[in-house]
Coordinates of C-alpha atoms in Angstrom, one line a residue:
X1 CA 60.2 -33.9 -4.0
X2 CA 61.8 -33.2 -0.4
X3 CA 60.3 -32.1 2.0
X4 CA 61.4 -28.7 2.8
X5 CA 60.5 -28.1 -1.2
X6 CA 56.7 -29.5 0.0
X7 CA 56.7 -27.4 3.2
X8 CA 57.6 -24.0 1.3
X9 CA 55.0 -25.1 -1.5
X10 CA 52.1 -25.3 1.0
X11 CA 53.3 -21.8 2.4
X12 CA 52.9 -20.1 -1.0
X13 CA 49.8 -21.7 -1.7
X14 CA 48.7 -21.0 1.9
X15 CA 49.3 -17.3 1.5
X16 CA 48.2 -16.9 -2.3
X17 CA 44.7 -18.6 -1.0
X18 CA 44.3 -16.1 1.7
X19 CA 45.0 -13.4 -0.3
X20 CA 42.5 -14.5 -3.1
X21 CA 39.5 -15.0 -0.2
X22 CA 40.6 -11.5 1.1
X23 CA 40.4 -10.1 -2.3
X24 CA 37.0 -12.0 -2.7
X25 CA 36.2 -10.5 0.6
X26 CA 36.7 -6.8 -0.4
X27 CA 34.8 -7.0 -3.3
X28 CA 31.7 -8.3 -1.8
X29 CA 29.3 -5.8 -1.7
X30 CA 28.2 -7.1 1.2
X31 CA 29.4 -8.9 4.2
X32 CA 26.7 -12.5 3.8
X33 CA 28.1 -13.4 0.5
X34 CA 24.3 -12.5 -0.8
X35 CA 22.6 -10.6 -3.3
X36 CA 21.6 -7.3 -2.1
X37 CA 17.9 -7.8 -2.6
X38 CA 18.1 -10.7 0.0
X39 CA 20.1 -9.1 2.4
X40 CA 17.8 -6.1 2.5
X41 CA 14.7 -9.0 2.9
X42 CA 16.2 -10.4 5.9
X43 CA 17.1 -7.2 7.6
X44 CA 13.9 -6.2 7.1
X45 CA 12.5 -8.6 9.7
X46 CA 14.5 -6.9 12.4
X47 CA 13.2 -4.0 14.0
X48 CA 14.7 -0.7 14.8
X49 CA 16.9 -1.8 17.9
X50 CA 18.0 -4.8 16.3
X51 CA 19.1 -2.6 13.0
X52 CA 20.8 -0.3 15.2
X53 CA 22.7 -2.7 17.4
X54 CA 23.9 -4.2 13.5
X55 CA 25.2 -0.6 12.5
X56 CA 27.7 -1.4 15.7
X57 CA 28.9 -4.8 14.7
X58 CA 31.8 -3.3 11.6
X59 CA 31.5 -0.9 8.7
X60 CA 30.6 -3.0 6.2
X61 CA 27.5 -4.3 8.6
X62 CA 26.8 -0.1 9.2
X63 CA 27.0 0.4 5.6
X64 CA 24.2 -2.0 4.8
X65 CA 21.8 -1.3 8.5
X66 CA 21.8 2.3 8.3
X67 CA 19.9 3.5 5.2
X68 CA 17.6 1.3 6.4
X69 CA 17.0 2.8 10.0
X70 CA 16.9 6.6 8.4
X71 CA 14.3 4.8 5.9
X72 CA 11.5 7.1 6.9
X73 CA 11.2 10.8 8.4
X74 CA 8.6 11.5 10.4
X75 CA 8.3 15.3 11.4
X76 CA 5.3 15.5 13.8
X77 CA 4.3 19.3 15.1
X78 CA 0.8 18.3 16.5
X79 CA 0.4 19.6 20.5
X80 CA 0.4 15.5 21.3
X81 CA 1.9 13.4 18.5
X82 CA 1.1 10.0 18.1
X83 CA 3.8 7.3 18.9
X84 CA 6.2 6.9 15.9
X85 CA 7.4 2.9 15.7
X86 CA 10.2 4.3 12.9
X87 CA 13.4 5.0 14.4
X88 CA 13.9 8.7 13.6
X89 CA 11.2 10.7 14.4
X90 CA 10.9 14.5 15.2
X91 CA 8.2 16.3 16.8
X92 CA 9.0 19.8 16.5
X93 CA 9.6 21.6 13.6
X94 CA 12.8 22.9 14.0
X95 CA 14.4 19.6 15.0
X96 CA 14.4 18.1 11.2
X97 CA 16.1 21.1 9.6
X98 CA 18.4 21.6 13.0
X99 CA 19.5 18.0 12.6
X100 CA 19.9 18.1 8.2
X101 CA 21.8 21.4 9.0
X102 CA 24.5 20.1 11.5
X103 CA 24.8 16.3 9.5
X104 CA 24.1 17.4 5.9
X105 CA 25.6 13.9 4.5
X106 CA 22.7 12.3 6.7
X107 CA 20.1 14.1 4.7
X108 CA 20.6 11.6 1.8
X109 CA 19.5 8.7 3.7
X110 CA 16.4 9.5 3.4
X111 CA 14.2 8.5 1.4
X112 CA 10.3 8.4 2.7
X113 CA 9.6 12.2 4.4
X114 CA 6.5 12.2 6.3
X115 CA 5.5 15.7 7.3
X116 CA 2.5 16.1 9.0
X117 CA 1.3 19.5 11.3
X118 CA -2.1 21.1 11.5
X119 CA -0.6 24.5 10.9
X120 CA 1.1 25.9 7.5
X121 CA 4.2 27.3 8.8
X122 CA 6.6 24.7 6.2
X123 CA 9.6 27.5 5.7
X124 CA 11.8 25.9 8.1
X125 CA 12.0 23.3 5.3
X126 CA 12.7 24.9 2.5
X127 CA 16.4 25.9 3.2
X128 CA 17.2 21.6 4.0
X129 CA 15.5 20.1 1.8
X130 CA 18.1 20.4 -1.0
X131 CA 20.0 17.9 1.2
X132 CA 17.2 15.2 1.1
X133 CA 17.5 14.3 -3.2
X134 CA 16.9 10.7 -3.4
X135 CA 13.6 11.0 -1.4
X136 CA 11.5 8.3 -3.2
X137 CA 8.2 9.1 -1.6
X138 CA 6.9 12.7 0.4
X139 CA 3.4 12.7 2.6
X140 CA 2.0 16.2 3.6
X141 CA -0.6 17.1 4.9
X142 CA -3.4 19.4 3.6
X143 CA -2.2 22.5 6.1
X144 CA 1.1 22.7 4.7
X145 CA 1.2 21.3 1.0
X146 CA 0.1 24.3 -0.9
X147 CA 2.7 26.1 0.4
X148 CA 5.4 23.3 0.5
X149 CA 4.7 22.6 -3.0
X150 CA 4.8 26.4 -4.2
X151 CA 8.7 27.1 -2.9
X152 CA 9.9 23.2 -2.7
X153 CA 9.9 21.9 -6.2
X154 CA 9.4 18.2 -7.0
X155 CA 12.0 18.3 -9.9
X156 CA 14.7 18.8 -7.3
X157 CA 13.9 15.0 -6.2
X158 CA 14.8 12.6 -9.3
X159 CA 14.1 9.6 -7.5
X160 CA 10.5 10.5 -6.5
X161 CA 7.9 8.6 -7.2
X162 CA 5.1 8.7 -4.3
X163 CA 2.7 11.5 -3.3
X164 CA 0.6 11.3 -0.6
X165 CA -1.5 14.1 0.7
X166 CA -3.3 13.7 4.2
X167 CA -6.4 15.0 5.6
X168 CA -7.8 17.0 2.8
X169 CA -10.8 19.3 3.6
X170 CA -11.7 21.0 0.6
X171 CA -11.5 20.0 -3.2
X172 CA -9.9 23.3 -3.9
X173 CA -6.9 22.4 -1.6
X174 CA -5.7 19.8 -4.2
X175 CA -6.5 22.2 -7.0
X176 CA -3.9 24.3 -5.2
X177 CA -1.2 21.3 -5.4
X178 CA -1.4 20.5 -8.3
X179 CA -1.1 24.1 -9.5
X180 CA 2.4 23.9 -9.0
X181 CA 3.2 19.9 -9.1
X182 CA 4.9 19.1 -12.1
X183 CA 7.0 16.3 -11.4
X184 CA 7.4 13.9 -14.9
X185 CA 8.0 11.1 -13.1
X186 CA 5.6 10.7 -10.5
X187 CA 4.0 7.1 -10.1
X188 CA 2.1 7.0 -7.5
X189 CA -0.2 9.5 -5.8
X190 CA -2.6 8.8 -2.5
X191 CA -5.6 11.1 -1.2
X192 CA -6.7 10.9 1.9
X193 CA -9.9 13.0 2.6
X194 CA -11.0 14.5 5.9
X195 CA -14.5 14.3 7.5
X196 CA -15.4 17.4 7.0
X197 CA -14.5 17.3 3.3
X198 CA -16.3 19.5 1.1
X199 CA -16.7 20.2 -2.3
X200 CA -18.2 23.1 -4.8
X201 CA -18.2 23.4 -8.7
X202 CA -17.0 27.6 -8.6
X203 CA -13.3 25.8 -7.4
X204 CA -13.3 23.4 -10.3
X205 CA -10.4 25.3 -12.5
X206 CA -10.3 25.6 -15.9
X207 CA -7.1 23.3 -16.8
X208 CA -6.7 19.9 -15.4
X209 CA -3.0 18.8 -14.6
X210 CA -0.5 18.1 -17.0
X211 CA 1.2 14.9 -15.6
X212 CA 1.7 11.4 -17.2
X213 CA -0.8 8.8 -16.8
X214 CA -0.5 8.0 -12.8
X215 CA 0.4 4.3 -12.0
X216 CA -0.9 3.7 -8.7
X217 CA -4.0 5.5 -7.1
X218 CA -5.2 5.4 -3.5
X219 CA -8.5 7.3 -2.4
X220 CA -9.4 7.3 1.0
X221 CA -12.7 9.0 2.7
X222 CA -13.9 8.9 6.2
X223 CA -16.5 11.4 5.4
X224 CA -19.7 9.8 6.8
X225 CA -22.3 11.7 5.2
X226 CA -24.8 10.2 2.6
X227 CA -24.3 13.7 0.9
X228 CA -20.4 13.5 0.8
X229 CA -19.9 13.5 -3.6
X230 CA -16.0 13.5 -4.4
X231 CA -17.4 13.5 -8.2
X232 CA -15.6 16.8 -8.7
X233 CA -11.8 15.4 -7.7
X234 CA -12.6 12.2 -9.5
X235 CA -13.1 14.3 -13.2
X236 CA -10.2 17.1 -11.9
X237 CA -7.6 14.2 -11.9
X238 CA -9.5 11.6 -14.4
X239 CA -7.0 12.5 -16.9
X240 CA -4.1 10.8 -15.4
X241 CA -5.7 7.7 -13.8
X242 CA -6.4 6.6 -17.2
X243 CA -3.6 3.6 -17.9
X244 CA -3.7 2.5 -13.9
X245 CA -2.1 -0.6 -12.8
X246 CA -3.2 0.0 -8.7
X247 CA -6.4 1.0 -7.8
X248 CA -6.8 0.8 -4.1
X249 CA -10.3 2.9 -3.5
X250 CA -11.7 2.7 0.7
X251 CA -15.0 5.1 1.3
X252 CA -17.5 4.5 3.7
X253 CA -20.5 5.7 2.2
X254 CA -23.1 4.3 -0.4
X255 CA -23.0 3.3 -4.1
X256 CA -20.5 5.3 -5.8
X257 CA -21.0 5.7 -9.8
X258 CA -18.0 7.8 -9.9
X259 CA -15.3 4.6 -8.5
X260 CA -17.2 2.4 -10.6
X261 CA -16.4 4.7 -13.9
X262 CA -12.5 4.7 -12.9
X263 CA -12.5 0.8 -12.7
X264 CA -14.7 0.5 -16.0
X265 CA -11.9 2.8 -17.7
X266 CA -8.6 0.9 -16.3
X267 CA -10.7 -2.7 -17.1
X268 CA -7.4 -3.2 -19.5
X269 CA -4.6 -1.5 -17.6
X270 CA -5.7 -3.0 -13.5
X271 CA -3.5 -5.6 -12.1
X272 CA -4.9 -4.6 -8.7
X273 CA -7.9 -4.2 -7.6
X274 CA -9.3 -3.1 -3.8
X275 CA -12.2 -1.2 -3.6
X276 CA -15.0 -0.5 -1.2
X277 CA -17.7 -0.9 -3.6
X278 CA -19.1 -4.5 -3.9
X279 CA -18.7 -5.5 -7.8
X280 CA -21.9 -7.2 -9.5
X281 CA -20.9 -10.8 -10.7
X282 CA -23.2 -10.2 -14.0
X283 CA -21.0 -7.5 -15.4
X284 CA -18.2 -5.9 -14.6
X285 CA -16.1 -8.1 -12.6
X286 CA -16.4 -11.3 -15.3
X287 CA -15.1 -8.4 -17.8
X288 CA -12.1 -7.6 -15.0
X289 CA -11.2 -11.3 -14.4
X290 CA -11.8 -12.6 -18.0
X291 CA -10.3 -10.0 -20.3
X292 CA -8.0 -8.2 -18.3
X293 CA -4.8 -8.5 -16.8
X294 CA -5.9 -8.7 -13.3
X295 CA -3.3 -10.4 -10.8
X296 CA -4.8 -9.2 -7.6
X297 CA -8.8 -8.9 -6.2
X298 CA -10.2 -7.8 -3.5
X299 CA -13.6 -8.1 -2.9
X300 CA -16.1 -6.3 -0.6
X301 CA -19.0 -8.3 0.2
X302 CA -22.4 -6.9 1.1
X303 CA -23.2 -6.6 4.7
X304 CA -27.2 -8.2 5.3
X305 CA -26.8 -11.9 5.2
X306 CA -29.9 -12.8 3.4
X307 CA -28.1 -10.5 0.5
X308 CA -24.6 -12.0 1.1
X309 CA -25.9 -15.6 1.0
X310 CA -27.2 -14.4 -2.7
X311 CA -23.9 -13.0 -3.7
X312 CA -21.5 -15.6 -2.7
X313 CA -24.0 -18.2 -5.0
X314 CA -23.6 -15.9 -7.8
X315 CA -19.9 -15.7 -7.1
X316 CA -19.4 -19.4 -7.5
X317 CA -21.3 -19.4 -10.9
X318 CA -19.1 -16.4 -12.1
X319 CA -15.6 -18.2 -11.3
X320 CA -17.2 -21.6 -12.5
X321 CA -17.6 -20.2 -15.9
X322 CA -14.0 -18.6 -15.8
X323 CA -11.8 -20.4 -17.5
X324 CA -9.3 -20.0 -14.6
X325 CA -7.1 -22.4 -16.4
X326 CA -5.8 -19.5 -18.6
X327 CA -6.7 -16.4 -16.0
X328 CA -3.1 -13.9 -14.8
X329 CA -5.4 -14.2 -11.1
X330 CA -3.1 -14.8 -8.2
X331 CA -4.8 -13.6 -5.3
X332 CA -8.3 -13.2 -4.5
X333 CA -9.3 -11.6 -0.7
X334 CA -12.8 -11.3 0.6
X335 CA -13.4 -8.5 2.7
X336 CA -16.1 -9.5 5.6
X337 CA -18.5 -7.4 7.5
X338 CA -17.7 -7.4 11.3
X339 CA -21.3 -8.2 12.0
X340 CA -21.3 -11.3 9.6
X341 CA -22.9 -13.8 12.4
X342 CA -22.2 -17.0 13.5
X343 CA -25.6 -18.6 12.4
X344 CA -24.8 -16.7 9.3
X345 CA -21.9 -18.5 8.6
X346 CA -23.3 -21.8 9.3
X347 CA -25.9 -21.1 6.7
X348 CA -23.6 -19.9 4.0
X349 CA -21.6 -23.3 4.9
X350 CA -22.5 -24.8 1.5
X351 CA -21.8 -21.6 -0.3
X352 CA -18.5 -21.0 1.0
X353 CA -17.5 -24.5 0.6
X354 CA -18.7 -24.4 -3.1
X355 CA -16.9 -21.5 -3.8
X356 CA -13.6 -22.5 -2.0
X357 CA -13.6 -26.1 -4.2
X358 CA -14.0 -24.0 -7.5
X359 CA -11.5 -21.2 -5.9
X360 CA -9.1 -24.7 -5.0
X361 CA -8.8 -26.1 -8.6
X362 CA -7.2 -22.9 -10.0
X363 CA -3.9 -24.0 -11.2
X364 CA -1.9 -20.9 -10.9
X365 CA -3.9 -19.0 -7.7
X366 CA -1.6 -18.8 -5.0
X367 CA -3.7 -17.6 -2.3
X368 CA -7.4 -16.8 -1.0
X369 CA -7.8 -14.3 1.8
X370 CA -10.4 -13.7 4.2
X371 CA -10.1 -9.9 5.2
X372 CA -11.8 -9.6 8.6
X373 CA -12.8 -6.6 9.1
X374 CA -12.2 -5.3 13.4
X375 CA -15.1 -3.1 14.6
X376 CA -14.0 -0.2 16.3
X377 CA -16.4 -1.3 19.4
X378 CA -15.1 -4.6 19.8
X379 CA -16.2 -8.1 18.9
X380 CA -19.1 -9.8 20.0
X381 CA -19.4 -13.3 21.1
X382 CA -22.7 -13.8 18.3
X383 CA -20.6 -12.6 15.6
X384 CA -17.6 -14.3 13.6
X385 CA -14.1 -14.2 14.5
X386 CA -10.8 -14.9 13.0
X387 CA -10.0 -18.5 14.9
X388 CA -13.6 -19.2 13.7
X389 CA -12.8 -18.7 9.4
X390 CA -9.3 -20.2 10.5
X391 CA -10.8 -23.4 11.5
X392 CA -14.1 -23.6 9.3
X393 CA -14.6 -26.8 7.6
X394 CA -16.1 -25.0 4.6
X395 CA -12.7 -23.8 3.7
X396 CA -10.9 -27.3 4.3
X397 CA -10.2 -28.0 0.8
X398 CA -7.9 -25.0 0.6
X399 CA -6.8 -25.4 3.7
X400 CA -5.5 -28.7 2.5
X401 CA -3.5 -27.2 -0.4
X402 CA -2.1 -24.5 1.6
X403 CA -4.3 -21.4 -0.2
X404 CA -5.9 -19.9 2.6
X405 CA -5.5 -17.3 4.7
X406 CA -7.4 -15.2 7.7
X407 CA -6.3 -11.9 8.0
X408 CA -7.8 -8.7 10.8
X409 CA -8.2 -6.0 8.9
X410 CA -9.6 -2.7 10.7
X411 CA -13.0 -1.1 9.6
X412 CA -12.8 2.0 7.8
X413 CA -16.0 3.4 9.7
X414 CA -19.4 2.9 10.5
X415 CA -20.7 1.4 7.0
X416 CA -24.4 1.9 5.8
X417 CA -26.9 -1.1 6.2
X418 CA -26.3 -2.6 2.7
X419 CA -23.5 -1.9 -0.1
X420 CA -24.5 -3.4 -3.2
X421 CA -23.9 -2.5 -6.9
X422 CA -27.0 -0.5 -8.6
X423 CA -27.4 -3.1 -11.0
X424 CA -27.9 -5.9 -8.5
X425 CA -30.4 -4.5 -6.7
X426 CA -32.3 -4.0 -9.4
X427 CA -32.1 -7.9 -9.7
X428 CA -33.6 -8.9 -6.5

């Protein structure tokens, strides 16, 4: 073979090569060679300057970076808004539908609306929000969702799957959205009452909703008083938290029959589990962990120490008799008290250390959290902190397989003396 018949055979194959990677090129979806899922993962370590400096680097880059920084909405009309950390945020009312108005394409980006105002004035909304379909999630709050709800239907979004209403003062508020919430594929719905909640049987109505068994439920009350009952919402919605596979449940007040009835009913159906009440290790929580499907735990323990030293014994007798061997459990978290003591913890050493070595021979848990509650006063030098659990030698043995973890977590109010199950204290 001459040369020249070489030279123009490396051209050809020089040129078809390039042409193949080009080709290859174009039909990435994506610049990184990756999977989309993984792309989206890494970019979602970088915050909102970094993603907007990547939607200037070349198309395919803005393609990929801006969905992502129009993620979330955030329309804000309180007299002094909190800062937002999302990237576009509005504080006005008429700045959302002004801006959806001028750049209706934009309006698809979104995905999570957050609108949140103490007044009811949502009309400005309803002429835009056409533009917003694939919203996956909407948060309102209590002012403005009846309303919103009434002239904004939820069929309109296909894609939704999240409701979250804020600030609730009254039971009969979510009577009133539910009244015209009729969305067939909603998943996921989060309540979040208000201090002042309240109550009363003449606004219980006389048909509950007509949804599909709800997935994922969140209840949240800051309502301090030792009379505050949400019994009433609890039955309203009961028919549709009946096949739950996410029960996350924070209060801040005593024994509560009423969360207790909602686990007892999903004890098939509950891969996670995070509730304020503190489960009794004689009954309930051996039925959750041995014949259910539970994945995910998290525990509240009780607050006095002498009562806490008690519980964490029983604890370790409870997961001894598991057979773990066999158990779906992947992560277990302990929620403790931010006036859990030093001297307290030294006493429990032997407890804790018991329970980690049981909690440590689990073949298929992956990890054990400690969920330190912060105090909204501060810490104090005579009570635990996180660099104390961190470096405890009670919790060595997991420490050695790589299993634990110390995590802040804040309080969700000033908590009663003791929170214990009814049928433990009627053990002691």
């Amino acid at each position: 073979m001459s040369n020249k018949y070489r030279l123009a055979l490396s051209q050809s194959l020089l040129i078809s090569g390039e042409r193949s990677l080009q080709k290859l090129w174009q039909d990435q979806s994506n610049p990184f060679w990756l999977p989309d899922d993984v792309v989206h993962l890494i970019l979602g370590y970088l915050d909102t300057h970094q993603l907007e400096q990547c939607t200037h680097v070349c198309r395919s880059w803005r393609c990929i970076a801006q969905p992502m920084l129009f993620d979330l909405v955030t329309v804000n009309a309180a007299p002094a808004p909190p800062r937002i950390m999302n990237f576009f945020s509005v504080h006005t009312r008429r700045d959302f539908p002004s801006f959806i108005l001028a750049n209706p394409g934009r309006g698809l980006l979104f995905k999570h609306l957050k609108y949140t105002t103490p007044s009811n004035d949502a009309a400005s909304l309803y002429a835009v929000m056409p533009y917003c379909s694939l919203l996956r999630s909407l948060t309102l709050s209590c002012a403005l969702a009846p309303p919103f709800l009434q002239h904004v239907s939820l069929q309109q979004f296909p894609l939704l799957r999240t409701l979250v209403l804020t600030e609730i003062s009254a039971f009969r508020i979510v009577v009133d959205c539910f009244r015209f919430v009729s969305a067939e594929l909603l998943e996921e719905l989060s309540l979040s009452l208000a201090k002042s909640y309240t109550e009363r049987s003449v606004d219980v109505p006389q048909r509950q909703p007509c949804l599909p068994a709800i997935r994922t439920f969140s209840l949240f009350n800051d309502n301090e008083s030792p009379f505050a009952s949400f019994s009433l919402l609890l039955d309203y919605l009961f028919p549709i938290l009946l096949r739950l596979r996410r029960l996350v449940a924070h209060t801040i007040h005593f024994h509560s029959p009423d969360i207790l009835r909602l686990v007892e009913a999903n004890e098939g159906t509950l891969k996670y589990l995070d509730s304020s009440e503190v489960l009794g290790p004689s009954d309930l929580l051996p039925r959750l962990l041995n014949h259910g499907v539970l994945q995910e735990i998290t525990l509240c323990l009780p607050v006095l120490p002498n009562i806490l030293g008690r519980y964490l014994s029983d604890l370790g007798t409870m997961f001894l008799n598991l057979n773990l061997d066999n158990s779906p459990l992947r992560r277990v978290s302990f929620v403790v008290s931010s006036t859990y003591g030093l001297l307290d913890l030294g006493q429990h050493s032997d407890l804790w250390a018991q329970l980690a070595g049981i909690l440590s021979r689990a073949p298929y848990l992956e990890m054990v959290t400690l969920l330190l509650e912060v105090p909204p006063w501060g810490q104090s030098s005579m009570f635990v902190t996180k660099n104390d659990l961190s470096v405890h030698p009670a919790f060595d043995v997991l420490r050695q397989v790589g299993r634990i973890e110390v995590i802040y977590r804040p309080s969700p109010g000033r908590k009663p003396s003791v929170i214990l199950p009814s049928e433990f204290v009627a053990s002691l």
